[in-house]
Coordinates of C-alpha atoms in Angstrom, one line a residue:
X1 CA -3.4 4.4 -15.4
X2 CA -1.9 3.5 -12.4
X3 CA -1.8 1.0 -9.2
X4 CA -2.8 2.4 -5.8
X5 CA -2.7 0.9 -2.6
X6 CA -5.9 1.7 -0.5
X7 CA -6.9 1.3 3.1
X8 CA -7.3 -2.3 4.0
X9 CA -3.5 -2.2 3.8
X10 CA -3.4 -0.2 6.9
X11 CA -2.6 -2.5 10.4
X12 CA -2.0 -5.5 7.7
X13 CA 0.9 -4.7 5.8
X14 CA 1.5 -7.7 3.6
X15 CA 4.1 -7.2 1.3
X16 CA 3.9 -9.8 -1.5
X17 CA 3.2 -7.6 -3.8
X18 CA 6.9 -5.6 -3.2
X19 CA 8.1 -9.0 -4.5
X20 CA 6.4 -9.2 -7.6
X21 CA 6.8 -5.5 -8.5
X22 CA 9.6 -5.0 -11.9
X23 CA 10.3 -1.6 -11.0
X24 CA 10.3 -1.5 -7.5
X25 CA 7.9 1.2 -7.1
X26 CA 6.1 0.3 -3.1
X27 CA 7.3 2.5 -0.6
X28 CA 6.9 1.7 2.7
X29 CA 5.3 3.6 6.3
X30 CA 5.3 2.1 9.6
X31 CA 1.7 0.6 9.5
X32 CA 1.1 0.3 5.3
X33 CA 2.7 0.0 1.9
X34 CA 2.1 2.9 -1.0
X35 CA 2.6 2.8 -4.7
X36 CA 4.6 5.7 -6.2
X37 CA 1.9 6.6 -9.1
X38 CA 4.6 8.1 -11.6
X39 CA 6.6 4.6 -11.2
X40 CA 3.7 2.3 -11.7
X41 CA 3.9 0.8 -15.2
X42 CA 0.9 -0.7 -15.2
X43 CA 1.8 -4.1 -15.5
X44 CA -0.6 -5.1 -12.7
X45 CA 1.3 -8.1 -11.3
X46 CA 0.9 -6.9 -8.0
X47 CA -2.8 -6.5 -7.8
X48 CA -3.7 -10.1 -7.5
X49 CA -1.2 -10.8 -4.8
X50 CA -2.4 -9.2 -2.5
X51 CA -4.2 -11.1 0.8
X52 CA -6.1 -8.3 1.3
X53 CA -7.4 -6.8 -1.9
X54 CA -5.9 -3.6 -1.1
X55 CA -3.8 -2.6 -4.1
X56 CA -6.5 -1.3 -7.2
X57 CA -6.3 0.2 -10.5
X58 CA -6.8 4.3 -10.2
X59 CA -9.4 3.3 -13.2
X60 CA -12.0 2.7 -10.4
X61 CA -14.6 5.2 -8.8
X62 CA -13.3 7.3 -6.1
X63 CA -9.7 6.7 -6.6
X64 CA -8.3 10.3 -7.0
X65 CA -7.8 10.4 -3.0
X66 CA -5.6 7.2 -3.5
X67 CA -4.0 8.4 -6.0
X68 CA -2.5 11.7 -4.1
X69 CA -2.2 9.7 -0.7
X70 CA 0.2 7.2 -2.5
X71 CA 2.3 9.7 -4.3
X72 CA 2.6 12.0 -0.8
X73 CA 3.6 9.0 0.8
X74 CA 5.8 7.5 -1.7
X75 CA 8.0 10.9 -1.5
X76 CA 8.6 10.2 2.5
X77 CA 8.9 6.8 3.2
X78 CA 11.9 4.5 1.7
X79 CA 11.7 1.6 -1.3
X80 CA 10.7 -1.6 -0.1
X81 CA 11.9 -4.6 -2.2
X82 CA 11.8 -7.5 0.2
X83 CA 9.0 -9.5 1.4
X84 CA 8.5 -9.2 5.3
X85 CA 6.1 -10.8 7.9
X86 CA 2.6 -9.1 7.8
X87 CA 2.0 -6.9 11.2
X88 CA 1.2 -8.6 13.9
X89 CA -2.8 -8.6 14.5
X90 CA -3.2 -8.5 10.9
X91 CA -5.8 -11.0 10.9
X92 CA -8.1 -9.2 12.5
X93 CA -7.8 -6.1 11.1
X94 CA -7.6 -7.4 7.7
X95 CA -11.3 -5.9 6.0
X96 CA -11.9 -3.4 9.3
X97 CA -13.6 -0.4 8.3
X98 CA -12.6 2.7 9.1
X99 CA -8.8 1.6 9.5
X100 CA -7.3 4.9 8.2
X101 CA -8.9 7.1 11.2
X102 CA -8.4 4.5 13.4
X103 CA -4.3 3.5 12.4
X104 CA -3.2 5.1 10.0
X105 CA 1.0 6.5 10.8
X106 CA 2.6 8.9 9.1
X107 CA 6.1 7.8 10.2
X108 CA 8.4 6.0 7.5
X109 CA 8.9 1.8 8.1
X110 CA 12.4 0.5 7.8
X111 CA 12.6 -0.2 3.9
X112 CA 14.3 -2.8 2.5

Protein backbone atom coordinates (compact mmCIF):
# COMPACT_ATOMS: atom_id res chain seq x y z
CA UNK A 1 0.00 0.00 0.00
CA UNK A 2 0.77 3.35 -0.61
CA UNK A 3 -0.23 7.30 -0.18
CA UNK A 4 -1.24 9.16 -3.26
CA UNK A 5 -2.01 12.58 -3.79
CA UNK A 6 -5.17 13.08 -6.06
CA UNK A 7 -6.74 16.12 -7.77
CA UNK A 8 -8.22 18.45 -5.27
CA UNK A 9 -4.52 19.24 -4.68
CA UNK A 10 -4.32 20.95 -7.94
CA UNK A 11 -4.65 25.12 -7.73
CA UNK A 12 -4.55 24.49 -3.72
CA UNK A 13 -1.30 23.24 -2.90
CA UNK A 14 -1.26 22.93 0.84
CA UNK A 15 1.67 21.56 2.08
CA UNK A 16 1.13 20.39 5.70
CA UNK A 17 1.44 17.19 4.89
CA UNK A 18 5.47 17.68 3.54
CA UNK A 19 5.85 18.53 7.26
CA UNK A 20 4.62 15.61 8.76
CA UNK A 21 6.07 13.15 6.24
CA UNK A 22 9.35 10.75 8.06
CA UNK A 23 10.79 10.14 4.86
CA UNK A 24 10.33 13.01 2.88
CA UNK A 25 8.75 11.47 0.11
CA UNK A 26 6.27 14.78 -1.56
CA UNK A 27 7.65 16.11 -4.55
CA UNK A 28 6.55 19.10 -5.67
CA UNK A 29 5.08 20.84 -9.37
CA UNK A 30 4.19 24.33 -9.88
CA UNK A 31 0.37 24.06 -9.17
CA UNK A 32 0.32 20.46 -6.82
CA UNK A 33 2.20 18.19 -4.55
CA UNK A 34 2.88 14.17 -5.50
CA UNK A 35 3.84 11.27 -3.36
CA UNK A 36 6.74 9.17 -4.71
CA UNK A 37 4.83 5.62 -4.29
CA UNK A 38 8.10 3.49 -3.78
CA UNK A 39 9.07 6.00 -0.81
CA UNK A 40 5.70 5.89 0.93
CA UNK A 41 5.96 3.76 4.04
CA UNK A 42 2.71 3.75 4.82
CA UNK A 43 2.62 5.37 7.95
CA UNK A 44 -0.29 7.52 6.99
CA UNK A 45 0.58 10.64 8.99
CA UNK A 46 0.03 12.69 6.18
CA UNK A 47 -3.39 11.78 5.15
CA UNK A 48 -5.27 13.48 7.91
CA UNK A 49 -3.46 16.74 7.43
CA UNK A 50 -4.51 17.60 4.73
CA UNK A 51 -7.19 20.79 4.26
CA UNK A 52 -8.28 19.36 1.34
CA UNK A 53 -8.70 15.70 1.55
CA UNK A 54 -6.49 15.18 -1.30
CA UNK A 55 -3.85 12.73 -0.29
CA UNK A 56 -5.64 8.83 -0.11
CA UNK A 57 -4.58 5.33 0.42
CA UNK A 58 -3.94 3.53 -3.28
CA UNK A 59 -6.29 0.78 -1.28
CA UNK A 60 -9.34 2.76 -2.61
CA UNK A 61 -11.30 2.22 -6.03
CA UNK A 62 -9.87 3.83 -8.91
CA UNK A 63 -6.57 4.65 -7.64
CA UNK A 64 -4.16 2.99 -10.16
CA UNK A 65 -4.29 6.41 -12.29
CA UNK A 66 -2.96 8.08 -9.05
CA UNK A 67 -0.74 5.80 -8.41
CA UNK A 68 1.31 6.21 -11.90
CA UNK A 69 0.57 10.09 -12.05
CA UNK A 70 2.47 10.39 -8.57
CA UNK A 71 5.37 8.26 -9.43
CA UNK A 72 5.79 10.11 -13.11
CA UNK A 73 5.66 13.19 -11.29
CA UNK A 74 7.72 12.37 -8.36
CA UNK A 75 10.75 11.45 -10.92
CA UNK A 76 10.58 15.31 -12.39
CA UNK A 77 9.84 17.65 -9.87
CA UNK A 78 12.22 18.25 -6.63
CA UNK A 79 11.66 17.04 -2.71
CA UNK A 80 9.66 19.37 -0.86
CA UNK A 81 10.27 19.32 3.02
CA UNK A 82 9.05 22.72 4.09
CA UNK A 83 5.71 23.93 4.77
CA UNK A 84 4.77 26.90 2.31
CA UNK A 85 1.70 29.29 1.92
CA UNK A 86 -1.14 27.48 -0.06
CA UNK A 87 -1.57 29.11 -3.78
CA UNK A 88 -3.20 31.99 -3.86
CA UNK A 89 -7.06 31.48 -4.81
CA UNK A 90 -6.91 28.31 -3.12
CA UNK A 91 -10.14 28.81 -1.46
CA UNK A 92 -11.98 28.68 -4.12
CA UNK A 93 -10.68 26.13 -5.94
CA UNK A 94 -10.37 23.97 -3.02
CA UNK A 95 -13.22 20.80 -4.03
CA UNK A 96 -13.60 22.25 -7.88
CA UNK A 97 -14.27 19.53 -10.17
CA UNK A 98 -12.63 18.97 -13.02
CA UNK A 99 -9.27 20.79 -11.72
CA UNK A 100 -6.84 18.51 -13.56
CA UNK A 101 -8.12 19.59 -17.21
CA UNK A 102 -8.66 22.78 -16.08
CA UNK A 103 -4.91 23.47 -14.11
CA UNK A 104 -3.10 21.00 -13.97
CA UNK A 105 1.21 22.10 -14.86
CA UNK A 106 3.53 19.93 -15.70
CA UNK A 107 6.45 22.34 -14.82
CA UNK A 108 8.49 21.51 -11.49
CA UNK A 109 7.76 24.13 -8.20
CA UNK A 110 10.81 25.44 -6.40
CA UNK A 111 11.35 22.58 -3.73
CA UNK A 112 12.42 23.06 -0.55
Amino acid sequence: MTYVVTENCIACKYTDCVEVCPVDCFYEGENTLVIHPDECIDCGVCEPECPADAIRPDTEPDMDKWVEFNRKYAEMWPVIISKKEPMPGYEDRDGEPGKLDKYFSEAPGEGG
